[in-house]
Amino acid sequence: MDKPFNLTINTTNSETGLTERNSQTLEVDSDRWKKIILWGQNNTEGWTPSLASHIGDVYVLQSNFRLIYSKGSKGVVISFTDKAGISKQYMNVIEKEDLNFLYE
């Protein structure tokens, strides 16, 4: 889809212990936008359905699509609504640093 992504990164403030949220728009054809698209194209296999609730440090949103990841994690979750209007959620094991470009 040629639409921007909304990227939200949650961090913990070391002084207060509170979660801080940093959100930004990744415009179409920006460097990180292209990396997300390429990563998705290169990771189409190995996805398994997941019914669990997932929490991460990074959330990538676009329309009805959501990707959840935590820095240094070997797991990633995607959720979306399919063409029939049914919500789907899948998880996959990835290389530990695969999505760390989201923090750049």
Tab-separated table of N, CA and C in Angstrom:
chain	number	residue	atom	x	y	z
A	1	MET	N	0.843	-1.180	0.000
A	1	MET	CA	0.000	0.000	0.000
A	1	MET	C	0.885	1.238	0.000
A	2	ASP	N	0.565	2.164	-0.823
A	2	ASP	CA	1.338	3.401	-0.887
A	2	ASP	C	0.754	4.454	0.044
A	3	LYS	N	0.807	4.138	1.323
A	3	LYS	CA	0.358	5.062	2.364
A	3	LYS	C	1.454	5.167	3.416
A	4	PRO	N	1.518	6.278	4.134
A	4	PRO	CA	2.525	6.405	5.194
A	4	PRO	C	2.276	5.399	6.318
A	5	PHE	N	3.321	5.089	7.053
A	5	PHE	CA	3.215	4.303	8.280
A	5	PHE	C	3.263	5.257	9.457
A	6	ASN	N	2.562	4.918	10.534
A	6	ASN	CA	2.720	5.618	11.797
A	6	ASN	C	3.600	4.731	12.662
A	7	LEU	N	4.729	5.247	13.099
A	7	LEU	CA	5.676	4.512	13.926
A	7	LEU	C	5.632	5.067	15.340
A	8	THR	N	5.394	4.201	16.316
A	8	THR	CA	5.404	4.595	17.727
A	8	THR	C	6.419	3.731	18.450
A	9	ILE	N	7.327	4.402	19.166
A	9	ILE	CA	8.329	3.705	19.961
A	9	ILE	C	8.114	4.079	21.424
A	10	ASN	N	7.945	3.071	22.265
A	10	ASN	CA	7.778	3.275	23.704
A	10	ASN	C	9.099	3.005	24.405
A	11	THR	N	9.507	3.909	25.273
A	11	THR	CA	10.715	3.737	26.081
A	11	THR	C	10.358	4.012	27.537
A	12	THR	N	11.201	3.520	28.424
A	12	THR	CA	10.999	3.764	29.848
A	12	THR	C	11.972	4.841	30.309
A	13	ASN	N	11.434	5.882	30.915
A	13	ASN	CA	12.257	6.958	31.456
A	13	ASN	C	13.017	6.409	32.659
A	14	SER	N	14.347	6.463	32.606
A	14	SER	CA	15.166	5.873	33.669
A	14	SER	C	15.006	6.592	35.013
A	15	GLU	N	14.609	7.850	34.989
A	15	GLU	CA	14.442	8.601	36.237
A	15	GLU	C	13.078	8.381	36.877
A	16	THR	N	12.035	8.363	36.060
A	16	THR	CA	10.681	8.257	36.608
A	16	THR	C	10.110	6.846	36.545
A	17	GLY	N	10.667	6.025	35.647
A	17	GLY	CA	10.124	4.677	35.456
A	17	GLY	C	8.866	4.659	34.609
A	18	LEU	N	8.462	5.830	34.125
A	18	LEU	CA	7.247	5.926	33.325
A	18	LEU	C	7.543	5.668	31.847
A	19	THR	N	6.553	5.161	31.153
A	19	THR	CA	6.690	4.921	29.725
A	19	THR	C	6.505	6.220	28.966
A	20	GLU	N	7.427	6.472	28.047
A	20	GLU	CA	7.329	7.644	27.183
A	20	GLU	C	7.098	7.165	25.764
A	21	ARG	N	6.251	7.859	25.049
A	21	ARG	CA	5.862	7.464	23.701
A	21	ARG	C	6.349	8.503	22.706
A	22	ASN	N	7.034	8.019	21.669
A	22	ASN	CA	7.501	8.877	20.590
A	22	ASN	C	6.864	8.379	19.302
A	23	SER	N	6.025	9.201	18.686
A	23	SER	CA	5.346	8.813	17.454
A	23	SER	C	5.780	9.708	16.309
A	24	GLN	N	5.870	9.112	15.138
A	24	GLN	CA	6.205	9.870	13.942
A	24	GLN	C	5.592	9.201	12.727
A	25	THR	N	5.456	9.959	11.677
A	25	THR	CA	4.942	9.443	10.416
A	25	THR	C	6.112	9.123	9.513
A	26	LEU	N	6.098	7.908	8.959
A	26	LEU	CA	7.101	7.514	7.975
A	26	LEU	C	6.467	7.687	6.607
A	27	GLU	N	6.861	8.742	5.939
A	27	GLU	CA	6.258	9.086	4.656
A	27	GLU	C	6.600	8.049	3.586
A	28	VAL	N	5.709	7.924	2.612
A	28	VAL	CA	5.901	7.011	1.487
A	28	VAL	C	7.242	7.310	0.827
A	29	ASP	N	7.981	6.271	0.550
A	29	ASP	CA	9.298	6.319	-0.094
A	29	ASP	C	10.412	6.864	0.796
A	30	SER	N	10.144	7.109	2.082
A	30	SER	CA	11.238	7.474	2.992
A	30	SER	C	12.089	6.220	3.227
A	31	ASP	N	13.272	6.393	3.771
A	31	ASP	CA	14.198	5.279	3.968
A	31	ASP	C	13.575	4.167	4.811
A	32	ARG	N	13.047	4.500	5.985
A	32	ARG	CA	12.469	3.459	6.853
A	32	ARG	C	11.196	2.879	6.259
A	33	TRP	N	10.409	3.669	5.553
A	33	TRP	CA	9.208	3.155	4.874
A	33	TRP	C	9.620	2.066	3.890
A	34	LYS	N	10.654	2.342	3.087
A	34	LYS	CA	11.145	1.361	2.115
A	34	LYS	C	11.677	0.110	2.800
A	35	LYS	N	12.366	0.290	3.939
A	35	LYS	CA	12.905	-0.860	4.660
A	35	LYS	C	11.794	-1.748	5.214
A	36	ILE	N	10.712	-1.139	5.682
A	36	ILE	CA	9.570	-1.931	6.180
A	36	ILE	C	8.963	-2.733	5.036
A	37	ILE	N	8.748	-2.084	3.902
A	37	ILE	CA	8.173	-2.774	2.741
A	37	ILE	C	9.078	-3.927	2.312
A	38	LEU	N	10.372	-3.674	2.201
A	38	LEU	CA	11.322	-4.701	1.787
A	38	LEU	C	11.366	-5.841	2.798
A	39	TRP	N	11.359	-5.499	4.089
A	39	TRP	CA	11.365	-6.527	5.126
A	39	TRP	C	10.130	-7.423	4.970
A	40	GLY	N	8.969	-6.826	4.745
A	40	GLY	CA	7.746	-7.608	4.565
A	40	GLY	C	7.813	-8.510	3.342
A	41	GLN	N	8.338	-8.002	2.261
A	41	GLN	CA	8.469	-8.799	1.043
A	41	GLN	C	9.421	-9.971	1.233
A	42	ASN	N	10.430	-9.799	2.075
A	42	ASN	CA	11.419	-10.851	2.312
A	42	ASN	C	11.040	-11.799	3.442
A	43	ASN	N	9.916	-11.564	4.095
A	43	ASN	CA	9.503	-12.386	5.241
A	43	ASN	C	8.049	-12.812	5.106
A	44	THR	N	7.763	-13.563	4.068
A	44	THR	CA	6.384	-13.996	3.817
A	44	THR	C	6.094	-15.399	4.342
A	45	GLU	N	7.107	-16.113	4.798
A	45	GLU	CA	6.914	-17.494	5.259
A	45	GLU	C	7.150	-17.619	6.755
A	46	GLY	N	6.597	-18.678	7.330
A	46	GLY	CA	6.830	-19.002	8.734
A	46	GLY	C	5.861	-18.373	9.716
A	47	TRP	N	4.854	-17.698	9.235
A	47	TRP	CA	3.890	-17.037	10.114
A	47	TRP	C	2.887	-18.051	10.661
A	48	THR	N	2.624	-17.976	11.975
A	48	THR	CA	1.648	-18.854	12.605
A	48	THR	C	0.593	-18.009	13.311
A	49	PRO	N	-0.658	-18.456	13.290
A	49	PRO	CA	-1.724	-17.697	13.949
A	49	PRO	C	-1.438	-17.531	15.443
A	50	SER	N	-1.848	-16.398	15.978
A	50	SER	CA	-1.659	-16.116	17.396
A	50	SER	C	-2.935	-15.489	17.946
A	51	LEU	N	-3.432	-16.071	19.019
A	51	LEU	CA	-4.631	-15.533	19.667
A	51	LEU	C	-4.281	-14.673	20.879
A	52	ALA	N	-3.032	-14.721	21.305
A	52	ALA	CA	-2.602	-14.005	22.507
A	52	ALA	C	-2.544	-12.498	22.270
A	53	SER	N	-2.622	-11.748	23.356
A	53	SER	CA	-2.378	-10.309	23.291
A	53	SER	C	-0.878	-10.093	23.358
A	54	HIS	N	-0.379	-9.150	22.583
A	54	HIS	CA	1.056	-8.899	22.522
A	54	HIS	C	1.345	-7.432	22.816
A	55	ILE	N	2.415	-7.212	23.564
A	55	ILE	CA	2.880	-5.872	23.885
A	55	ILE	C	4.318	-5.763	23.393
A	56	GLY	N	4.655	-4.635	22.808
A	56	GLY	CA	6.016	-4.433	22.327
A	56	GLY	C	6.493	-3.033	22.615
A	57	ASP	N	7.699	-2.755	22.149
A	57	ASP	CA	8.264	-1.418	22.261
A	57	ASP	C	7.946	-0.584	21.035
A	58	VAL	N	7.743	-1.279	19.900
A	58	VAL	CA	7.550	-0.608	18.617
A	58	VAL	C	6.232	-1.048	18.003
A	59	TYR	N	5.488	-0.058	17.516
A	59	TYR	CA	4.239	-0.323	16.811
A	59	TYR	C	4.288	0.405	15.477
A	60	VAL	N	4.057	-0.332	14.406
A	60	VAL	CA	3.992	0.244	13.066
A	60	VAL	C	2.556	0.062	12.599
A	61	LEU	N	1.882	1.160	12.286
A	61	LEU	CA	0.471	1.121	11.896
A	61	LEU	C	0.292	1.698	10.507
A	62	GLN	N	-0.621	1.081	9.754
A	62	GLN	CA	-1.014	1.609	8.440
A	62	GLN	C	-2.410	1.070	8.156
A	63	SER	N	-3.384	1.939	8.107
A	63	SER	CA	-4.783	1.538	7.904
A	63	SER	C	-5.142	0.450	8.914
A	64	ASN	N	-5.498	-0.765	8.449
A	64	ASN	CA	-5.902	-1.832	9.371
A	64	ASN	C	-4.761	-2.800	9.661
A	65	PHE	N	-3.526	-2.429	9.342
A	65	PHE	CA	-2.342	-3.263	9.572
A	65	PHE	C	-1.577	-2.757	10.793
A	66	ARG	N	-1.068	-3.720	11.600
A	66	ARG	CA	-0.246	-3.354	12.759
A	66	ARG	C	0.880	-4.368	12.903
A	67	LEU	N	2.093	-3.868	13.130
A	67	LEU	CA	3.259	-4.697	13.416
A	67	LEU	C	3.725	-4.341	14.822
A	68	ILE	N	4.009	-5.371	15.641
A	68	ILE	CA	4.457	-5.174	17.023
A	68	ILE	C	5.810	-5.855	17.180
A	69	TYR	N	6.782	-5.120	17.734
A	69	TYR	CA	8.138	-5.633	17.879
A	69	TYR	C	8.770	-5.030	19.127
A	70	SER	N	9.698	-5.777	19.727
A	70	SER	CA	10.507	-5.254	20.831
A	70	SER	C	11.969	-5.362	20.458
A	71	LYS	N	12.716	-4.309	20.703
A	71	LYS	CA	14.133	-4.256	20.319
A	71	LYS	C	14.886	-5.458	20.882
A	72	GLY	N	15.664	-6.102	20.005
A	72	GLY	CA	16.455	-7.254	20.403
A	72	GLY	C	15.664	-8.544	20.491
A	73	SER	N	14.391	-8.499	20.204
A	73	SER	CA	13.537	-9.679	20.275
A	73	SER	C	13.704	-10.546	19.039
A	74	LYS	N	13.388	-11.820	19.191
A	74	LYS	CA	13.382	-12.734	18.046
A	74	LYS	C	11.954	-12.980	17.562
A	75	GLY	N	11.021	-12.222	18.072
A	75	GLY	CA	9.632	-12.401	17.682
A	75	GLY	C	9.025	-11.115	17.163
A	76	VAL	N	8.088	-11.276	16.235
A	76	VAL	CA	7.356	-10.146	15.684
A	76	VAL	C	5.913	-10.590	15.471
A	77	VAL	N	5.002	-9.659	15.633
A	77	VAL	CA	3.576	-9.951	15.471
A	77	VAL	C	3.000	-8.974	14.457
A	78	ILE	N	2.152	-9.493	13.577
A	78	ILE	CA	1.393	-8.624	12.680
A	78	ILE	C	-0.083	-8.925	12.860
A	79	SER	N	-0.899	-7.914	12.700
A	79	SER	CA	-2.345	-8.109	12.723
A	79	SER	C	-2.956	-7.215	11.650
A	80	PHE	N	-4.070	-7.675	11.115
A	80	PHE	CA	-4.739	-6.949	10.048
A	80	PHE	C	-6.149	-7.495	9.891
A	81	THR	N	-6.948	-6.787	9.133
A	81	THR	CA	-8.281	-7.252	8.774
A	81	THR	C	-8.219	-7.721	7.331
A	82	ASP	N	-8.650	-8.967	7.088
A	82	ASP	CA	-8.553	-9.504	5.731
A	82	ASP	C	-9.668	-8.942	4.841
A	83	LYS	N	-9.674	-9.352	3.586
A	83	LYS	CA	-10.638	-8.835	2.610
A	83	LYS	C	-12.080	-9.154	2.973
A	84	ALA	N	-12.277	-10.200	3.777
A	84	ALA	CA	-13.625	-10.573	4.217
A	84	ALA	C	-14.024	-9.831	5.493
A	85	GLY	N	-13.140	-8.960	6.004
A	85	GLY	CA	-13.446	-8.196	7.204
A	85	GLY	C	-13.149	-8.932	8.493
A	86	ILE	N	-12.382	-10.029	8.413
A	86	ILE	CA	-12.059	-10.829	9.592
A	86	ILE	C	-10.679	-10.428	10.115
A	87	SER	N	-10.608	-10.175	11.418
A	87	SER	CA	-9.333	-9.819	12.041
A	87	SER	C	-8.426	-11.034	12.112
A	88	LYS	N	-7.165	-10.828	11.751
A	88	LYS	CA	-6.157	-11.893	11.763
A	88	LYS	C	-4.949	-11.406	12.545
A	89	GLN	N	-4.275	-12.339	13.214
A	89	GLN	CA	-3.040	-12.004	13.917
A	89	GLN	C	-2.076	-13.177	13.787
A	90	TYR	N	-0.830	-12.866	13.431
A	90	TYR	CA	0.186	-13.890	13.226
A	90	TYR	C	1.473	-13.473	13.901
A	91	MET	N	2.268	-14.486	14.267
A	91	MET	CA	3.582	-14.208	14.824
A	91	MET	C	4.621	-15.009	14.066
A	92	ASN	N	5.882	-14.535	14.155
A	92	ASN	CA	6.971	-15.181	13.456
A	92	ASN	C	8.256	-14.988	14.247
A	93	VAL	N	9.177	-15.920	14.077
A	93	VAL	CA	10.505	-15.803	14.666
A	93	VAL	C	11.411	-15.187	13.607
A	94	ILE	N	12.168	-14.181	14.016
A	94	ILE	CA	13.049	-13.473	13.090
A	94	ILE	C	14.453	-13.432	13.669
A	95	GLU	N	15.400	-12.955	12.891
A	95	GLU	CA	16.746	-12.728	13.407
A	95	GLU	C	16.672	-11.609	14.447
A	96	LYS	N	17.459	-11.704	15.484
A	96	LYS	CA	17.372	-10.811	16.634
A	96	LYS	C	17.425	-9.322	16.294
A	97	GLU	N	18.179	-8.926	15.294
A	97	GLU	CA	18.350	-7.507	14.984
A	97	GLU	C	17.576	-7.061	13.737
A	98	ASP	N	16.766	-7.934	13.152
A	98	ASP	CA	16.114	-7.667	11.865
A	98	ASP	C	15.365	-6.344	11.781
A	99	LEU	N	14.666	-5.974	12.810
A	99	LEU	CA	13.823	-4.775	12.752
A	99	LEU	C	14.387	-3.607	13.561
A	100	ASN	N	15.631	-3.708	13.986
A	100	ASN	CA	16.217	-2.611	14.769
A	100	ASN	C	16.367	-1.329	13.972
A	101	PHE	N	16.265	-1.389	12.632
A	101	PHE	CA	16.296	-0.167	11.819
A	101	PHE	C	15.143	0.754	12.170
A	102	LEU	N	14.111	0.236	12.798
A	102	LEU	CA	12.971	1.071	13.182
A	102	LEU	C	13.366	2.096	14.242
A	103	TYR	N	14.450	1.851	14.962
A	103	TYR	CA	14.902	2.751	16.032
A	103	TYR	C	15.810	3.855	15.516
A	104	GLU	N	16.199	3.829	14.240
A	104	GLU	CA	17.133	4.812	13.690
A	104	GLU	C	16.550	6.201	13.703
